[in-house]
Short mmCIF file of C-alpha atoms and ligand atoms in Angstrom, two decimals:
data_model
loop_
_atom_site.label_atom_id
_atom_site.label_comp_id
_atom_site.label_asym_id
_atom_site.label_seq_id
_atom_site.Cartn_x
_atom_site.Cartn_y
_atom_site.Cartn_z
CA MET D 96 83.51 -11.71 20.80
CA LYS D 97 83.60 -15.74 20.83
CA ILE D 98 80.81 -16.53 18.73
CA SER D 99 78.79 -19.71 17.93
CA VAL D 100 76.71 -20.88 15.27
CA ILE D 101 74.35 -24.11 15.28
CA GLY D 102 73.22 -25.00 11.84
CA THR D 103 75.05 -24.32 8.62
CA GLY D 104 72.48 -23.79 5.57
CA TYR D 105 72.59 -20.90 3.96
CA VAL D 106 71.83 -18.33 6.82
CA GLY D 107 73.95 -20.04 9.54
CA LEU D 108 76.88 -20.43 7.59
CA THR D 109 76.94 -16.90 5.81
CA THR D 110 76.15 -15.46 9.12
CA GLY D 111 79.34 -17.32 10.52
CA VAL D 112 81.57 -16.74 7.99
CA CYS D 113 80.43 -12.84 7.53
CA PHE D 114 80.73 -12.42 11.65
CA ALA D 115 83.87 -13.82 11.20
CA GLU D 116 85.17 -11.29 8.44
CA ILE D 117 83.86 -8.49 10.99
CA GLY D 118 86.40 -9.67 13.57
CA HIS D 119 84.76 -12.03 15.57
CA THR D 120 86.18 -15.78 16.47
CA VAL D 121 83.30 -18.07 15.33
CA LEU D 122 82.65 -21.79 15.45
CA CYS D 123 80.31 -23.13 12.74
CA VAL D 124 78.44 -26.27 13.86
CA ASP D 125 76.51 -28.80 12.23
CA ASN D 126 75.31 -32.46 13.41
CA ASP D 127 75.76 -33.21 9.26
CA LYS D 128 79.12 -35.13 9.52
CA ALA D 129 79.65 -34.62 5.60
CA LYS D 130 79.09 -30.74 5.58
CA ILE D 131 81.49 -30.38 8.41
CA ALA D 132 83.84 -32.59 6.47
CA LEU D 133 83.97 -30.30 3.61
CA LEU D 134 83.59 -27.39 5.21
CA LYS D 135 87.06 -28.32 7.05
CA LYS D 136 88.71 -28.61 3.56
CA ASN D 137 87.02 -25.26 2.50
CA LYS D 138 84.94 -26.45 0.27
CA VAL D 139 81.12 -24.54 0.84
CA PRO D 140 78.48 -26.99 0.12
CA ILE D 141 76.13 -24.33 -1.63
CA TYR D 142 76.62 -21.97 -4.53
CA GLU D 143 76.61 -18.48 -2.98
CA PRO D 144 78.78 -15.78 -4.73
CA GLY D 145 81.68 -14.59 -2.72
CA LEU D 146 81.13 -17.12 0.56
CA GLU D 147 84.19 -19.49 -0.39
CA VAL D 148 86.90 -16.65 -0.37
CA ILE D 149 85.95 -15.25 2.80
CA LEU D 150 85.57 -18.48 4.54
CA LYS D 151 89.05 -19.62 2.99
CA LYS D 152 90.51 -16.11 4.65
CA ASN D 153 88.94 -16.49 8.22
CA VAL D 154 89.86 -20.18 8.60
CA GLN D 155 93.72 -19.40 7.67
CA ASN D 156 93.59 -16.11 9.62
CA LYS D 157 92.09 -18.76 12.51
CA ARG D 158 88.79 -16.59 13.31
CA LEU D 159 86.33 -19.46 11.69
CA SER D 160 86.37 -23.16 12.52
CA PHE D 161 84.05 -25.94 12.18
CA SER D 162 82.76 -28.93 14.54
CA THR D 163 80.05 -31.54 14.65
CA ASP D 164 79.69 -31.10 18.09
CA ILE D 165 77.81 -28.42 20.77
CA LYS D 166 79.49 -29.02 23.74
CA GLU D 167 82.45 -27.45 22.07
CA ALA D 168 80.48 -24.81 20.71
CA VAL D 169 78.93 -23.85 24.50
CA LYS D 170 82.41 -24.47 26.36
CA LYS D 171 84.13 -22.14 23.60
CA SER D 172 81.46 -19.30 23.30
CA GLU D 173 79.39 -16.45 25.20
CA VAL D 174 77.20 -15.87 22.78
CA ILE D 175 75.31 -19.05 20.58
CA PHE D 176 73.46 -18.48 17.55
CA ILE D 177 70.79 -20.86 16.66
CA SER D 178 70.23 -21.40 12.88
CA VAL D 179 68.96 -24.53 12.33
CA GLY D 180 65.93 -25.42 9.67
CA THR D 181 62.27 -24.76 10.81
CA PRO D 182 61.01 -27.10 7.74
CA PRO D 183 57.46 -26.93 6.91
CA ARG D 184 55.04 -29.90 8.15
CA GLU D 185 52.26 -31.11 6.74
CA ASP D 186 49.53 -28.56 8.27
CA GLY D 187 51.69 -25.75 7.06
CA SER D 188 52.91 -25.10 10.73
CA ALA D 189 57.07 -24.76 11.30
CA ASP D 190 58.69 -28.14 12.33
CA LEU D 191 60.59 -26.74 15.72
CA SER D 192 62.18 -29.83 16.80
CA TYR D 193 65.20 -28.77 15.80
CA ILE D 194 65.62 -26.00 17.71
CA GLU D 195 64.40 -27.86 20.66
CA ASN D 196 66.76 -30.22 20.26
CA VAL D 197 69.65 -27.64 20.30
CA ALA D 198 67.99 -25.60 22.80
CA SER D 199 68.18 -28.72 25.43
CA GLU D 200 72.03 -29.88 24.17
CA ILE D 201 73.04 -25.81 24.85
CA ALA D 202 71.24 -26.03 28.44
CA LYS D 203 72.87 -29.75 29.22
CA ASN D 204 76.20 -28.40 28.36
CA MET D 205 76.15 -24.79 29.85
CA ASP D 206 78.81 -23.52 32.65
CA GLY D 207 78.61 -19.85 32.86
CA TYR D 208 76.41 -17.37 31.59
CA LYS D 209 75.44 -17.73 27.78
CA LEU D 210 73.39 -15.81 25.44
CA ILE D 211 71.31 -17.78 22.72
CA VAL D 212 69.96 -15.71 19.98
CA ASP D 213 67.44 -17.42 17.71
CA LYS D 214 68.57 -16.52 14.23
CA SER D 215 66.27 -18.92 12.43
CA THR D 216 63.19 -18.27 11.39
CA VAL D 217 60.31 -19.10 13.74
CA PRO D 218 56.60 -18.41 14.96
CA VAL D 219 55.96 -15.68 17.28
CA GLU D 220 56.35 -17.27 20.93
CA THR D 221 59.43 -19.60 19.78
CA GLY D 222 61.26 -17.63 22.20
CA GLU D 223 59.49 -18.32 25.41
CA LYS D 224 59.50 -22.20 24.62
CA VAL D 225 63.35 -21.49 24.20
CA GLU D 226 63.75 -20.14 27.26
CA LEU D 227 61.48 -22.72 29.07
CA THR D 228 63.51 -25.81 27.71
CA ILE D 229 66.90 -24.24 28.69
CA LYS D 230 65.41 -23.84 32.05
CA ARG D 231 64.26 -27.49 31.95
CA ASN D 232 67.35 -28.96 30.75
CA LEU D 233 69.69 -26.79 33.22
CA LYS D 234 71.75 -29.14 35.63
CA LYS D 235 71.95 -26.20 38.11
CA ASN D 236 71.10 -22.53 38.25
CA ILE D 237 73.23 -20.54 35.65
CA PRO D 238 72.23 -17.60 34.47
CA PHE D 239 71.15 -17.08 30.99
CA ASP D 240 69.34 -14.79 28.31
CA VAL D 241 67.42 -15.66 25.17
CA ALA D 242 67.26 -13.27 21.99
CA SER D 243 65.54 -12.94 18.77
CA ASN D 244 67.59 -11.84 15.67
CA PRO D 245 65.91 -12.62 12.52
CA GLU D 246 67.96 -13.06 8.98
CA PHE D 247 66.82 -10.84 6.27
CA LEU D 248 69.68 -12.02 3.49
CA ARG D 249 68.17 -13.25 0.20
CA GLU D 250 69.80 -16.45 -1.35
CA GLY D 251 72.38 -15.94 -4.46
CA SER D 252 73.15 -12.62 -2.53
CA ALA D 253 73.67 -13.62 1.01
CA VAL D 254 77.11 -12.38 1.56
CA TYR D 255 76.42 -8.54 0.30
CA ASP D 256 73.14 -8.63 2.15
CA THR D 257 74.84 -9.47 5.53
CA PHE D 258 77.25 -6.69 5.04
CA ASN D 259 74.99 -4.21 4.01
CA PRO D 260 71.68 -4.58 5.66
CA ASP D 261 69.12 -2.23 5.92
CA ARG D 262 68.48 -3.04 9.25
CA VAL D 263 69.31 -5.63 12.47
CA VAL D 264 66.89 -6.50 14.55
CA ILE D 265 67.31 -7.70 17.92
CA GLY D 266 64.59 -8.77 20.30
CA VAL D 267 65.75 -8.96 23.80
CA SER D 268 64.33 -9.32 27.59
CA SER D 269 67.40 -7.53 29.25
CA LYS D 270 70.06 -4.86 28.75
CA LYS D 271 72.87 -7.27 28.95
CA ALA D 272 71.73 -9.40 25.94
CA GLU D 273 70.87 -5.92 24.13
CA ASP D 274 74.47 -4.50 25.27
CA ILE D 275 75.92 -7.90 23.40
CA LEU D 276 73.98 -7.65 20.24
CA ARG D 277 75.00 -4.42 19.96
CA GLU D 278 78.62 -4.85 20.16
CA ILE D 279 78.43 -8.16 17.64
CA TYR D 280 76.78 -6.02 14.77
CA LYS D 281 78.94 -2.85 15.81
CA PRO D 282 81.30 -3.33 12.91
CA LEU D 283 78.36 -2.92 10.58
CA LYS D 284 77.48 0.78 11.16
CA THR D 285 73.77 -0.22 10.32
CA LYS D 286 70.76 0.58 11.96
CA ILE D 287 69.72 -1.39 14.78
CA LEU D 288 66.26 -2.08 15.99
CA VAL D 289 65.50 -3.15 19.15
CA THR D 290 62.06 -4.77 20.37
CA ASP D 291 60.73 -7.06 22.74
CA ILE D 292 61.42 -10.90 21.54
CA LYS D 293 57.86 -11.33 20.43
CA SER D 294 58.03 -8.10 17.94
CA ALA D 295 61.15 -9.33 16.73
CA GLU D 296 59.70 -12.74 15.74
CA ILE D 297 56.89 -11.32 13.93
CA ILE D 298 58.78 -8.71 12.37
CA LYS D 299 60.51 -11.91 10.33
CA HIS D 300 57.04 -13.48 9.45
CA ALA D 301 55.36 -10.32 8.55
CA SER D 302 58.21 -8.94 6.31
CA ASN D 303 58.30 -12.24 4.22
CA SER D 304 54.41 -12.29 3.84
CA PHE D 305 54.10 -8.48 3.17
CA LEU D 306 56.99 -8.92 0.09
CA ALA D 307 54.94 -12.42 -0.87
CA THR D 308 51.96 -9.96 -1.09
CA LYS D 309 53.62 -7.24 -2.87
CA ILE D 310 54.52 -9.96 -5.83
CA SER D 311 50.99 -11.59 -5.87
CA PHE D 312 49.43 -8.27 -5.93
CA ILE D 313 51.41 -7.22 -9.33
CA ASN D 314 50.79 -10.81 -10.57
CA ALA D 315 47.02 -10.09 -10.43
CA VAL D 316 47.56 -6.72 -11.91
CA ALA D 317 49.72 -8.53 -14.71
CA ASN D 318 46.27 -10.73 -15.48
CA ILE D 319 44.42 -7.32 -15.71
CA CYS D 320 46.60 -5.79 -18.08
CA GLU D 321 47.05 -9.03 -20.13
CA ARG D 322 43.21 -8.80 -20.55
CA CYS D 323 42.89 -5.43 -21.48
CA GLY D 324 46.20 -4.83 -23.38
CA ALA D 325 48.04 -2.91 -20.99
CA ASP D 326 51.44 -3.24 -20.34
CA VAL D 327 52.40 -4.90 -16.47
CA GLU D 328 56.19 -3.59 -16.80
CA LYS D 329 54.70 -0.07 -17.14
CA VAL D 330 52.29 0.07 -14.84
CA ALA D 331 54.70 -1.62 -12.06
CA GLU D 332 57.13 1.09 -12.92
CA GLY D 333 54.30 3.84 -12.78
CA MET D 334 53.41 2.47 -9.44
CA GLY D 335 57.06 2.03 -8.15
CA LEU D 336 58.09 5.64 -8.55
CA ASP D 337 55.80 6.42 -5.34
CA LYS D 338 58.07 6.40 -2.81
CA ARG D 339 55.30 4.88 -0.54
CA ILE D 340 55.15 2.06 -2.94
CA GLY D 341 58.71 1.64 -4.01
CA SER D 342 59.80 -0.20 -7.40
CA ALA D 343 60.88 -3.33 -5.52
CA PHE D 344 59.60 -6.59 -5.46
CA LEU D 345 56.96 -5.28 -8.49
CA ASN D 346 58.69 -8.16 -11.05
CA ALA D 347 55.30 -9.97 -12.94
CA GLY D 348 56.19 -13.42 -13.52
CA LEU D 349 56.04 -16.89 -12.42
CA GLY D 350 55.42 -15.77 -8.60
CA PHE D 351 57.53 -16.82 -5.82
CA GLY D 352 59.45 -20.04 -4.86
CA GLY D 353 62.49 -20.80 -2.67
CA PHE D 354 62.23 -22.14 0.82
CA CYS D 355 61.15 -18.82 2.36
CA PHE D 356 58.51 -17.48 0.96
CA PRO D 357 55.73 -20.16 0.53
CA LYS D 358 56.85 -21.77 3.66
CA ASP D 359 57.09 -18.37 6.07
CA LEU D 360 53.68 -17.45 4.64
CA GLU D 361 51.87 -20.93 5.77
CA ALA D 362 53.80 -20.46 9.07
CA PHE D 363 52.38 -17.10 9.43
CA LEU D 364 49.05 -17.99 8.29
CA TRP D 365 49.01 -21.14 11.08
CA ILE D 366 50.17 -19.18 13.88
CA SER D 367 47.57 -16.49 12.92
CA GLU D 368 45.02 -19.28 13.10
CA LYS D 369 46.41 -20.74 15.87
CA LEU D 370 46.15 -17.03 17.95
CA GLY D 371 42.52 -16.85 16.67
CA TYR D 372 42.86 -14.81 13.75
CA GLN D 373 41.70 -15.61 9.96
CA PHE D 374 44.73 -14.10 7.89
CA ASP D 375 42.55 -14.45 4.96
CA LEU D 376 44.78 -11.95 2.97
CA LEU D 377 47.57 -14.33 2.93
CA LYS D 378 45.32 -17.23 1.53
CA ASN D 379 44.80 -15.23 -1.55
CA VAL D 380 48.47 -14.68 -1.99
CA ARG D 381 48.99 -18.36 -2.03
CA GLU D 382 46.15 -18.72 -4.91
CA ILE D 383 47.31 -15.90 -6.89
CA ASN D 384 50.63 -17.56 -6.78
CA GLU D 385 49.66 -20.99 -7.64
CA TYR D 386 47.68 -19.59 -10.57
CA GLN D 387 50.52 -18.21 -12.27
CA LYS D 388 52.23 -21.50 -12.85
CA HIS D 389 48.93 -22.51 -14.31
CA ILE D 390 48.59 -19.34 -16.64
CA PHE D 391 52.19 -19.96 -17.78
CA VAL D 392 51.47 -23.56 -19.06
CA LYS D 393 48.03 -22.29 -20.67
CA LYS D 394 50.28 -19.89 -22.79
CA ILE D 395 52.60 -23.18 -23.95
CA GLU D 396 49.32 -25.00 -24.57
CA ASP D 397 47.65 -21.97 -26.53
CA ALA D 398 51.36 -21.61 -28.48
CA LEU D 399 51.48 -25.43 -29.08
CA TRP D 400 48.06 -26.57 -29.69
CA VAL D 401 48.82 -30.20 -28.37
CA ILE D 402 51.44 -30.67 -26.28
CA LYS D 403 51.75 -34.71 -26.44
CA GLY D 404 54.81 -35.51 -28.60
CA LYS D 405 56.22 -31.90 -28.29
CA THR D 406 59.71 -31.25 -27.20
CA ILE D 407 59.84 -28.19 -25.00
CA GLY D 408 63.12 -26.48 -24.38
CA ILE D 409 63.32 -24.99 -20.34
CA LEU D 410 65.58 -22.09 -19.87
CA GLY D 411 66.53 -21.52 -15.96
CA LEU D 412 65.44 -24.35 -13.00
CA ALA D 413 66.43 -22.73 -10.15
CA PHE D 414 63.69 -20.36 -8.37
CA LYS D 415 65.60 -17.29 -9.11
CA PRO D 416 68.76 -16.70 -10.83
CA ASN D 417 72.40 -16.58 -8.49
CA THR D 418 71.22 -19.48 -6.78
CA ASP D 419 71.52 -23.41 -7.04
CA ASP D 420 68.53 -23.65 -5.17
CA MET D 421 65.52 -25.98 -6.50
CA ARG D 422 63.50 -25.89 -3.59
CA PHE D 423 59.79 -25.07 -4.25
CA ALA D 424 61.04 -23.64 -7.66
CA PRO D 425 57.92 -23.33 -10.04
CA SER D 426 59.87 -24.88 -12.49
CA ILE D 427 58.92 -28.32 -10.75
CA ASP D 428 55.42 -28.45 -10.95
CA ILE D 429 55.59 -26.55 -14.60
CA ILE D 430 58.11 -29.59 -15.73
CA LYS D 431 56.07 -31.81 -14.47
CA THR D 432 52.67 -31.00 -15.52
CA LEU D 433 53.99 -30.62 -19.22
CA GLN D 434 55.53 -33.98 -18.75
CA ASN D 435 52.00 -35.54 -17.32
CA GLU D 436 50.54 -33.97 -21.04
CA GLY D 437 53.29 -35.97 -22.77
CA ALA D 438 55.96 -33.33 -23.72
CA LYS D 439 59.64 -33.91 -23.57
CA ILE D 440 61.57 -31.63 -21.84
CA LYS D 441 65.33 -30.69 -22.28
CA ALA D 442 66.74 -27.96 -19.92
CA PHE D 443 69.56 -25.58 -19.10
CA ASP D 444 70.43 -24.16 -15.68
CA PRO D 445 74.01 -22.53 -15.15
CA LYS D 446 74.02 -24.02 -11.31
CA ALA D 447 70.98 -25.82 -10.79
CA THR D 448 71.29 -29.08 -12.68
CA GLU D 449 73.15 -31.55 -10.03
CA LYS D 450 69.81 -30.31 -7.78
CA ALA D 451 67.37 -30.61 -10.45
CA LYS D 452 68.36 -33.97 -11.33
CA GLU D 453 66.85 -35.19 -7.90
CA VAL D 454 63.77 -33.70 -8.41
CA LEU D 455 63.38 -33.92 -11.93
CA LYS D 456 63.49 -37.19 -13.90
CA ASN D 457 63.21 -37.87 -17.65
CA VAL D 458 64.84 -34.49 -18.59
CA ALA D 459 67.62 -34.02 -21.01
CA TYR D 460 69.76 -31.68 -19.14
CA CYS D 461 71.72 -29.77 -21.68
CA LYS D 462 75.15 -27.72 -21.03
CA ASN D 463 74.21 -24.62 -22.79
CA PRO D 464 70.66 -22.37 -24.25
CA TYR D 465 71.85 -23.63 -27.87
CA GLN D 466 71.80 -27.00 -27.02
CA VAL D 467 68.36 -26.71 -25.76
CA ALA D 468 66.58 -24.75 -28.63
CA LYS D 469 68.02 -27.47 -30.96
CA ASP D 470 64.80 -29.11 -32.71
CA ALA D 471 62.49 -28.18 -29.78
CA ASP D 472 59.25 -26.97 -30.77
CA CYS D 473 59.54 -23.96 -28.25
CA LEU D 474 61.57 -22.45 -25.48
CA ALA D 475 60.24 -21.53 -21.81
CA ILE D 476 61.91 -19.38 -19.81
CA LEU D 477 61.74 -19.89 -16.14
CA THR D 478 64.40 -18.12 -14.21
CA GLU D 479 66.04 -14.61 -15.26
CA TRP D 480 69.81 -15.97 -15.28
CA ASP D 481 72.19 -13.69 -17.18
CA GLU D 482 73.30 -16.67 -19.03
CA VAL D 483 69.50 -16.62 -20.39
CA LYS D 484 69.19 -12.68 -20.93
CA ASN D 485 72.17 -12.81 -22.73
CA ILE D 486 71.12 -15.68 -25.57
CA ASP D 487 72.27 -14.96 -28.99
CA LEU D 488 68.42 -14.90 -30.42
CA LYS D 489 69.59 -15.20 -33.74
CA LYS D 490 71.52 -18.19 -33.01
CA ILE D 491 68.52 -19.81 -31.23
CA LYS D 492 65.91 -18.87 -33.78
CA LYS D 493 67.77 -20.85 -36.06
CA LEU D 494 67.91 -23.65 -34.15
CA LEU D 495 64.50 -23.91 -32.93
CA LYS D 496 62.04 -25.84 -35.20
CA HIS D 497 59.26 -23.20 -34.59
CA PRO D 498 60.63 -19.38 -33.54
CA ILE D 499 58.26 -19.66 -30.18
CA ILE D 500 59.37 -18.38 -26.78
CA ILE D 501 57.44 -18.22 -23.55
CA ASP D 502 58.97 -16.04 -21.13
CA GLY D 503 57.89 -16.27 -17.65
CA ARG D 504 60.18 -13.30 -16.64
CA ASN D 505 59.56 -10.94 -18.95
CA ILE D 506 63.15 -10.37 -20.07
CA PHE D 507 62.84 -9.52 -23.41
CA ASN D 508 61.29 -6.95 -25.40
CA PRO D 509 57.88 -7.71 -27.18
CA LYS D 510 58.28 -5.31 -30.04
CA GLU D 511 62.06 -6.25 -30.96
CA MET D 512 61.29 -9.96 -30.52
CA ALA D 513 58.20 -9.53 -33.02
CA LYS D 514 61.02 -7.75 -35.34
CA LEU D 515 63.33 -11.27 -34.91
CA GLY D 516 60.69 -12.90 -36.43
CA PHE D 517 59.73 -14.67 -32.97
CA VAL D 518 56.21 -15.79 -31.54
CA TYR D 519 56.96 -14.16 -28.21
CA LYS D 520 54.53 -14.53 -24.94
CA SER D 521 55.45 -13.17 -21.66
CA MET D 522 53.61 -12.28 -18.42
CA GLY D 523 50.74 -9.46 -18.26
CA ARG D 524 51.68 -7.35 -21.44
C1 UGA W 822 63.55 -14.00 1.07
C2 UGA W 822 63.61 -12.70 1.46
O1 UGA W 822 63.48 -11.39 0.25
C3 UGA W 822 64.95 -12.32 2.34
O2 UGA W 822 64.82 -10.65 3.03
C4 UGA W 822 64.76 -13.59 3.42
O3 UGA W 822 65.92 -13.28 4.47
C5 UGA W 822 64.34 -14.75 2.99
O4 UGA W 822 63.32 -15.07 1.84
C6 UGA W 822 64.77 -15.82 4.06
O5 UGA W 822 63.45 -15.28 5.06
O6 UGA W 822 65.22 -16.40 4.61
P1 UGA W 822 64.79 -15.49 -0.85
O7 UGA W 822 63.94 -16.63 -0.77
O8 UGA W 822 66.28 -15.69 -0.93
O9 UGA W 822 64.89 -14.17 0.30
O10 UGA W 822 64.79 -14.44 -2.41
P2 UGA W 822 64.09 -13.31 -2.97
O11 UGA W 822 64.94 -12.94 -3.55
O12 UGA W 822 63.52 -12.67 -2.08
O13 UGA W 822 62.92 -13.82 -4.15
C7 UGA W 822 61.97 -14.80 -3.79
C8 UGA W 822 61.63 -15.28 -4.73
O14 UGA W 822 60.46 -14.24 -5.08
C9 UGA W 822 61.64 -15.66 -5.88
O15 UGA W 822 61.29 -16.91 -6.44
C10 UGA W 822 61.56 -14.59 -6.63
O16 UGA W 822 61.81 -15.10 -8.05
C11 UGA W 822 60.63 -13.79 -6.50
N1 UGA W 822 60.25 -12.69 -7.13
C12 UGA W 822 60.71 -11.71 -6.27
C13 UGA W 822 59.40 -12.29 -7.95
O17 UGA W 822 58.71 -13.37 -8.59
N2 UGA W 822 58.95 -10.78 -8.13
C14 UGA W 822 59.87 -9.85 -7.40
O18 UGA W 822 59.35 -8.82 -7.88
C15 UGA W 822 60.50 -10.26 -6.86
#
């Protein structure tokens, strides 16, 4: 199939590259000229394992190309995926101006039937608005369909997730649109759930909000465990063995960050309120998540007593491992709070250092965990990178001024840490 994907962020670029890999001819479009110039040189502007290799391969076999021109995309393809950003506005609602722009540009350039598929995360009823925008901007009466096809890939495993989805959700209002989308996803041999457009839109917001709820739930349980001397890791294991609960997303710690959960939670809350329903549960989910960072800083304060003038070594800055993404990373609030209290910060992250430099100033960025540990008063673990999990603890202990580690991701065993002579504090145990 001839497909265009408008927007080359994490979702759009991965989708485009993977569609090419499963046999489609794909044109990826973005209005960011510098980004397209980079992609044309076979360079991926984000860190995403495996993406660059299949990008190169598909450019070489001529199934994948890049452009800044929406007109070209509309002319060359029957199916156009919209995958532009829907960033949060001040009030928590999603900014849908990029979607509106792209929809009207598509309409102005249409010369025959097109299927316009929304892949961006959007509030329910966006499909209707896209349809209206296209109708308003069409020069003549040309048939078209609008569909919703939410994306569930995770950053850091985007390629794997795209090829191995638990399900593909397609929200359609015509048989023709359903048949085209089924054909596109056929090579993946996965479960395809067909719904109406509004239900597909809600599936995305509800899924992310539910996963965020699971994380906040286990973090609340962690706080109870800590107060009574239970171990949240064991509690999560015991809960997770129940198939109805499942073990995924029960890792207690610093809470969720990234550009998806915080933003989608807000947007779901906003649209619920707009539709006349107070989804208070989600407000609690958000509060618990914020509180985790506060608890973590408190643990550092308890261990060091006075923060002013102390050197705190940070291991991990990205919002989670295997990504260079710093958006809504808990590290930002935690480091800024410690700096406000007068701490000197040294930090290491395997991939996010460059992006961290844009948001975190006055930090001594180090090349490895040992440079961070040297003469630091304590270490704080914020992201569970393998490079952090595999540190030589004996070497670290010698380098630290005091053998104190505060672990926001529960990566070490408290008993073993005590045996090694560390003052080791983690979350919920
Ligand atoms: C999330 C969803 O998992 C994807 O399905 C969805 O497509 C994506 O949002 C999106 O809407 O685009 P992502 O934000 O890449 O993906 O990252 P996750 O792996 O889901 O992690 C989100 C946050 O939750 C991270 O900060 C992580 O540290 C935290 N988390 C995750 C926990 O604190 N505990 C857990 O048990 C699991």
